[in-house]
PDB file of C-alpha atoms in Angstrom:
ATOM      1  CA  GLY A 103      84.809  90.249  98.283  1.00 67.00           C
ATOM      2  CA  GLU A 104      85.008  86.554  97.784  1.00 78.00           C
ATOM      3  CA  ILE A 105      86.974  83.985  99.740  1.00 82.00           C
ATOM      4  CA  SER A 106      87.870  80.328  99.449  1.00 85.00           C
ATOM      5  CA  SER A 107      89.966  78.064 101.614  1.00 84.00           C
ATOM      6  CA  LEU A 108      91.539  74.663 101.169  1.00 80.00           C
ATOM      7  CA  GLN A 109      89.897  72.148 103.484  1.00 86.00           C
ATOM      8  CA  ASN A 110      90.719  68.440 103.312  1.00 88.00           C
ATOM      9  CA  GLY A 111      92.136  68.869  99.800  1.00 83.00           C
ATOM     10  CA  GLN A 112      89.045  70.701  98.451  1.00 85.00           C
ATOM     11  CA  TRP A 113      88.518  74.417  97.811  1.00 83.00           C
ATOM     12  CA  VAL A 114      85.480  75.644  99.748  1.00 88.00           C
ATOM     13  CA  GLY A 115      83.927  79.112  99.569  1.00 88.00           C
ATOM     14  CA  SER A 116      82.378  81.740  97.319  1.00 87.00           C
ATOM     15  CA  LEU A 117      85.436  82.240  95.082  1.00 85.00           C
ATOM     16  CA  THR A 118      84.951  79.728  92.276  1.00 83.00           C
ATOM     17  CA  ILE A 119      86.531  81.490  89.280  1.00 82.00           C
ATOM     18  CA  ILE A 120      89.857  83.327  89.146  1.00 79.00           C
ATOM     19  CA  ASP A 121      89.487  86.536  87.115  1.00 78.00           C
ATOM     20  CA  PRO A 122      92.817  87.216  85.353  1.00 75.00           C
ATOM     21  CA  LYS A 123      92.286  90.981  85.710  1.00 78.00           C
ATOM     22  CA  SER A 124      91.826  90.827  89.487  1.00 78.00           C
ATOM     23  CA  GLY A 125      94.459  90.645  92.198  1.00 77.00           C
ATOM     24  CA  TYR A 126      94.150  88.201  95.083  1.00 76.00           C
ATOM     25  CA  TRP A 127      95.540  87.878  98.589  1.00 74.00           C
ATOM     26  CA  VAL A 128      96.868  84.378  99.267  1.00 76.00           C
ATOM     27  CA  GLN A 129      97.512  83.429 102.875  1.00 77.00           C
ATOM     28  CA  GLN A 130      99.387  80.284 103.782  1.00 77.00           C
ATOM     29  CA  ASP A 131     101.051  78.913 106.916  1.00 80.00           C
ATOM     30  CA  ASN A 132     104.178  77.311 105.449  1.00 81.00           C
ATOM     31  CA  PRO A 133     107.271  79.388 106.385  1.00 80.00           C
ATOM     32  CA  GLN A 134     109.042  78.176 103.219  1.00 83.00           C
ATOM     33  CA  GLY A 135     106.200  79.506 101.084  1.00 77.00           C
ATOM     34  CA  ALA A 136     103.867  77.700  98.751  1.00 77.00           C
ATOM     35  CA  SER A 137     103.151  77.479  95.038  1.00 77.00           C
ATOM     36  CA  ILE A 138      99.778  77.632  93.359  1.00 75.00           C
ATOM     37  CA  SER A 139      99.553  76.554  89.733  1.00 77.00           C
ATOM     38  CA  ILE A 140      96.977  78.306  87.605  1.00 76.00           C
ATOM     39  CA  THR A 141      96.409  77.478  83.962  1.00 78.00           C
ATOM     40  CA  GLY A 142      94.930  79.689  81.289  1.00 77.00           C
ATOM     41  CA  SER A 143      95.789  81.920  78.366  1.00 78.00           C
ATOM     42  CA  PRO A 144      97.943  85.048  78.717  1.00 74.00           C
ATOM     43  CA  LEU A 145      96.091  88.351  78.545  1.00 74.00           C
ATOM     44  CA  VAL A 146      96.899  90.932  75.908  1.00 76.00           C
ATOM     45  CA  ASN A 147      96.925  94.199  77.889  1.00 78.00           C
ATOM     46  CA  PRO A 148      93.305  94.194  79.058  1.00 82.00           C
ATOM     47  CA  ILE A 149      91.257  97.220  80.046  1.00 85.00           C
ATOM     48  CA  TYR A 150      90.469  97.226  83.769  1.00 83.00           C
ATOM     49  CA  ASN A 151      87.362  98.773  85.325  1.00 84.00           C
ATOM     50  CA  LEU A 152      88.461 100.534  88.505  1.00 84.00           C
ATOM     51  CA  ARG A 153      86.091 101.309  91.362  1.00 81.00           C
ATOM     52  CA  ASP A 154      84.154 104.572  91.219  1.00 78.00           C
ATOM     53  CA  GLY A 155      85.461 107.485  93.238  1.00 72.00           C
ATOM     54  CA  ALA A 156      88.909 107.305  94.781  1.00 70.00           C
ATOM     55  CA  GLN A 157      88.467 103.758  96.103  1.00 80.00           C
ATOM     56  CA  PRO A 158      91.554 101.627  95.407  1.00 88.00           C
ATOM     57  CA  THR A 159      91.128  98.538  93.218  1.00 88.00           C
ATOM     58  CA  LEU A 160      93.245  95.370  93.506  1.00 88.00           C
ATOM     59  CA  ILE A 161      94.241  94.385  89.966  1.00 87.00           C
ATOM     60  CA  SER A 162      96.675  91.998  88.314  1.00 84.00           C
ATOM     61  CA  TYR A 163      99.783  92.852  86.361  1.00 85.00           C
ATOM     62  CA  PRO A 164      99.026  91.167  83.000  1.00 82.00           C
ATOM     63  CA  PHE A 165     102.392  90.888  81.280  1.00 83.00           C
ATOM     64  CA  THR A 166     104.774  87.915  81.279  1.00 82.00           C
ATOM     65  CA  SER A 167     107.891  90.022  81.906  1.00 85.00           C
ATOM     66  CA  THR A 168     108.752  92.802  84.332  1.00 89.00           C
ATOM     67  CA  GLN A 169     108.319  96.438  83.329  1.00 87.00           C
ATOM     68  CA  ASP A 170     109.871  99.635  84.577  1.00 87.00           C
ATOM     69  CA  VAL A 171     107.397 101.529  86.763  1.00 88.00           C
ATOM     70  CA  ALA A 172     108.139 104.933  85.229  1.00 86.00           C
ATOM     71  CA  CYS A 173     107.419 103.583  81.751  1.00 85.00           C
ATOM     72  CA  SER A 174     104.335 101.607  82.836  1.00 87.00           C
ATOM     73  CA  LEU A 175     102.783 104.701  84.436  1.00 89.00           C
ATOM     74  CA  TYR A 176     104.069 107.313  81.971  1.00 86.00           C
ATOM     75  CA  GLY A 177     101.236 109.685  81.028  1.00 85.00           C
ATOM     76  CA  LEU A 178      98.812 108.076  83.508  1.00 87.00           C
ATOM     77  CA  GLU A 179      99.346 110.639  86.273  1.00 87.00           C
ATOM     78  CA  ASN A 180      96.119 112.385  85.234  1.00 86.00           C
ATOM     79  CA  LYS A 181      94.305 109.151  86.132  1.00 88.00           C
ATOM     80  CA  ILE A 182      96.374 107.236  88.725  1.00 89.00           C
ATOM     81  CA  THR A 183      97.666 108.712  92.000  1.00 90.00           C
ATOM     82  CA  ALA A 184      99.113 105.663  93.786  1.00 92.00           C
ATOM     83  CA  VAL A 185     100.067 102.028  93.288  1.00 93.00           C
ATOM     84  CA  ILE A 186     100.651  99.813  96.323  1.00 92.00           C
ATOM     85  CA  GLY A 187     102.495  96.501  96.144  1.00 90.00           C
ATOM     86  CA  GLU A 188     103.549  94.078  98.846  1.00 86.00           C
ATOM     87  CA  GLY A 189     105.249  96.401 101.322  1.00 87.00           C
ATOM     88  CA  LYS A 190     106.196  98.885  98.569  1.00 92.00           C
ATOM     89  CA  ALA A 191     104.458 101.838  96.971  1.00 93.00           C
ATOM     90  CA  VAL A 192     104.755 104.502  94.305  1.00 94.00           C
ATOM     91  CA  MET A 193     102.771 107.768  94.320  1.00 92.00           C
ATOM     92  CA  TRP A 194     102.435 110.713  91.980  1.00 90.00           C
ATOM     93  CA  ARG A 195     104.059 113.846  93.348  1.00 87.00           C
ATOM     94  CA  GLU A 196     102.189 116.732  91.763  1.00 84.00           C
ATOM     95  CA  ASP A 197     104.574 119.486  92.902  1.00 81.00           C
ATOM     96  CA  LEU A 198     107.586 117.912  91.165  1.00 80.00           C
ATOM     97  CA  GLY A 199     105.764 116.137  88.354  1.00 84.00           C
ATOM     98  CA  VAL A 200     107.377 112.763  89.158  1.00 86.00           C
ATOM     99  CA  TRP A 201     106.504 109.352  90.561  1.00 88.00           C
ATOM    100  CA  VAL A 202     107.993 108.807  94.024  1.00 90.00           C
ATOM    101  CA  GLY A 203     108.448 105.487  95.781  1.00 91.00           C
ATOM    102  CA  SER A 204     110.192 102.163  96.123  1.00 91.00           C
ATOM    103  CA  ILE A 205     108.603 100.005  93.414  1.00 91.00           C
ATOM    104  CA  ASP A 206     111.130  99.829  90.582  1.00 88.00           C
ATOM    105  CA  LEU A 207     109.504  97.122  88.470  1.00 90.00           C
ATOM    106  CA  PHE A 208     106.011  95.721  88.078  1.00 91.00           C
ATOM    107  CA  GLU A 209     106.244  91.925  88.175  1.00 90.00           C
ATOM    108  CA  PRO A 210     104.255  89.135  86.542  1.00 85.00           C
ATOM    109  CA  GLY A 211     102.102  87.159  88.944  1.00 80.00           C
ATOM    110  CA  LYS A 212     101.777  90.088  91.345  1.00 86.00           C
ATOM    111  CA  GLY A 213      98.706  92.097  92.243  1.00 87.00           C
ATOM    112  CA  TYR A 214      98.694  95.841  92.906  1.00 91.00           C
ATOM    113  CA  TRP A 215      96.280  98.208  94.605  1.00 91.00           C
ATOM    114  CA  VAL A 216      95.645 101.081  92.189  1.00 91.00           C
ATOM    115  CA  LYS A 217      94.169 104.369  93.426  1.00 91.00           C
ATOM    116  CA  HIS A 218      92.836 106.695  90.785  1.00 86.00           C
ATOM    117  CA  ARG A 219      91.616 110.270  90.786  1.00 88.00           C
ATOM    118  CA  PRO A 220      87.906 110.518  91.666  1.00 86.00           C
ATOM    119  CA  GLU A 221      87.142 112.610  88.565  1.00 87.00           C
ATOM    120  CA  ALA A 222      89.050 110.311  86.183  1.00 85.00           C
ATOM    121  CA  SER A 223      87.596 107.596  83.995  1.00 85.00           C
ATOM    122  CA  THR A 224      87.427 104.206  85.679  1.00 85.00           C
ATOM    123  CA  ASN A 225      88.867 102.487  82.587  1.00 86.00           C
ATOM    124  CA  PHE A 226      92.555 101.744  83.096  1.00 84.00           C
ATOM    125  CA  GLN A 227      95.197 100.055  80.980  1.00 85.00           C
ATOM    126  CA  TRP A 228      98.878  99.519  81.830  1.00 83.00           C
ATOM    127  CA  ASN A 229     101.350 100.994  79.347  1.00 81.00           C
ATOM    128  CA  GLN A 230     103.134  98.220  77.481  1.00 75.00           C
ATOM    129  CA  CYS A 231     106.798  99.178  77.322  1.00 76.00           C
ATOM    130  CA  SER A 232     109.595  97.903  75.155  1.00 63.00           C
ATOM    131  CA  VAL A 233     113.294  97.753  75.902  1.00 55.00           C
ATOM    132  CA  THR A 234     113.832 100.857  73.762  1.00 50.00           C
ATOM    133  CA  THR A 235     111.107 102.902  75.488  1.00 52.00           C
ATOM    134  CA  SER A 236     112.515 105.987  77.171  1.00 53.00           C
ATOM    135  CA  SER A 237     110.755 107.246  80.291  1.00 56.00           C
ATOM    136  CA  PRO A 238     111.371 109.554  83.241  1.00 62.00           C
ATOM    137  CA  GLN A 239     112.968 108.171  86.391  1.00 70.00           C
ATOM    138  CA  ILE A 240     111.269 107.386  89.684  1.00 76.00           C
ATOM    139  CA  GLU A 241     112.359 109.517  92.647  1.00 83.00           C
ATOM    140  CA  GLN A 242     113.361 106.897  95.226  1.00 85.00           C
ATOM    141  CA  PHE A 243     111.562 107.100  98.559  1.00 87.00           C
ATOM    142  CA  ASN A 244     111.098 104.216 100.974  1.00 86.00           C
ATOM    143  CA  PHE A 245     107.654 104.486 102.456  1.00 88.00           C
ATOM    144  CA  ILE A 246     107.443 103.008 105.946  1.00 88.00           C
ATOM    145  CA  PHE A 247     104.540 100.598 106.117  1.00 87.00           C
ATOM    146  CA  PRO A 248     102.872 100.177 109.528  1.00 82.00           C
ATOM    147  CA  ASP A 249     103.538  96.765 111.110  1.00 83.00           C
ATOM    148  CA  ASP A 250      99.870  95.821 110.852  1.00 81.00           C
ATOM    149  CA  TRP A 251      99.301  97.294 107.371  1.00 80.00           C
ATOM    150  CA  MET A 252      97.697  94.105 106.035  1.00 77.00           C
ATOM    151  CA  ASN A 253      94.998  94.359 108.729  1.00 80.00           C
ATOM    152  CA  MET A 254      94.401  98.128 108.466  1.00 82.00           C
ATOM    153  CA  GLY A 255      92.447  98.169 105.236  1.00 84.00           C
ATOM    154  CA  ILE A 256      94.055  99.541 102.098  1.00 84.00           C
ATOM    155  CA  PRO A 257      92.372 103.015 102.248  1.00 86.00           C
ATOM    156  CA  ALA A 258      93.948 103.579 105.705  1.00 87.00           C
ATOM    157  CA  VAL A 259      97.336 102.380 104.424  1.00 88.00           C
ATOM    158  CA  ILE A 260      97.178 104.746 101.446  1.00 87.00           C
ATOM    159  CA  GLU A 261      96.247 107.641 103.750  1.00 88.00           C
ATOM    160  CA  ASP A 262      99.240 106.833 105.979  1.00 89.00           C
ATOM    161  CA  LEU A 263     101.603 106.693 102.967  1.00 88.00           C
ATOM    162  CA  GLU A 264     100.186 109.954 101.550  1.00 87.00           C
ATOM    163  CA  ASN A 265     100.858 111.620 104.926  1.00 89.00           C
ATOM    164  CA  GLN A 266     104.488 110.446 104.722  1.00 89.00           C
ATOM    165  CA  LEU A 267     104.739 112.067 101.308  1.00 83.00           C
ATOM    166  CA  VAL A 268     103.280 115.323 102.685  1.00 83.00           C
ATOM    167  CA  ARG A 269     105.881 115.292 105.496  1.00 82.00           C
ATOM    168  CA  LYS A 270     108.621 114.689 102.916  1.00 76.00           C
ATOM    169  CA  ARG A 271     107.382 117.713 100.911  1.00 67.00           C
ATOM    170  CA  SER A 272     107.385 119.861 104.073  1.00 58.00           C
ATOM    171  CA  ASN A 273     110.955 118.826 104.913  1.00 58.00           C
ATOM    172  CA  ILE A 274     112.133 119.721 101.407  1.00 47.00           C
ATOM    173  CA  LYS A 275     110.404 123.119 101.577  1.00 42.00           C
ATOM    174  CA  MET A 276     111.932 123.786 105.010  1.00 35.00           C
ATOM    175  CA  LYS A 277     115.401 122.980 103.695  1.00 36.00           C
ATOM    176  CA  LYS A 278     114.906 125.397 100.805  1.00 37.00           C
ATOM    177  CA  VAL A 279     113.634 128.182 103.076  1.00 34.00           C
ATOM    178  CA  ARG A 280     116.447 127.988 105.662  1.00 38.00           C
ATOM    179  CA  LYS A 281     119.010 130.616 105.012  1.00 38.00           C
ATOM    180  CA  ARG A 282     122.658 130.156 105.738  1.00 40.00           C
ATOM    181  CA  PRO A 283     123.973 132.420 108.431  1.00 42.00           C
ATOM    182  CA  LYS A 284     125.944 135.333 107.080  1.00 44.00           C
ATOM    183  CA  ARG A 285     129.640 134.956 107.485  1.00 45.00           C
ATOM    184  CA  LYS A 286     131.586 137.747 109.023  1.00 49.00           C
ATOM    185  CA  PRO A 287     133.960 139.218 106.510  1.00 49.00           C
ATOM    186  CA  LYS A 288     137.590 138.311 107.091  1.00 50.00           C
ATOM    187  CA  PRO A 289     139.703 141.209 108.201  1.00 51.00           C
ATOM    188  CA  LYS A 290     141.778 142.581 105.377  1.00 52.00           C
ATOM    189  CA  SER A 291     145.486 142.160 105.704  1.00 50.00           C
ATOM    190  CA  LYS A 292     147.481 145.304 105.575  1.00 53.00           C
ATOM    191  CA  VAL A 293     150.588 145.265 103.564  1.00 50.00           C
ATOM    192  CA  VAL A 294     153.151 147.776 104.700  1.00 51.00           C
ATOM    193  CA  LYS A 295     155.838 148.806 102.227  1.00 54.00           C
ATOM    194  CA  LYS A 296     159.213 149.841 103.494  1.00 54.00           C
TER     195      LYS A 296
END
């Protein structure tokens, strides 16, 4: 990776060009936050080259408006298995055929870690959705990110989140398997005619 830092009003380091298709981590010390102005031309849904194998790739979200996650990822489940945002995630759940997670919208100016299937092509392009586009819903699930997730390395974070999804699947299967105890039949009332 590349890194640059602001020292005495000058950027110093190996990162000299911002690639609009890449995502970047920005660390700052101001508790109120900070703004960075970047100028350039908007991208028209570029094609990203993801890392070989199942290695996650940090990429940008190229559009100027938010998009529904289910629409953005519709039909990409044969290529993408997980998308990780800042403290949120969405993963493909093969057994139900749905995306599961807590990211509702992809947002402009945000970067996302994208994990793809090892056997899939490394070329990736977000779906561009319109207001009239109909898509399946996301099954809501709040992944619990470890406190030190930013220091763990993204492959370890994804493994932890995938394990949570496996535990969720097991709990659902256990609920389906449990049988209700049989109720004892109520005694029949006898009606005596006089």
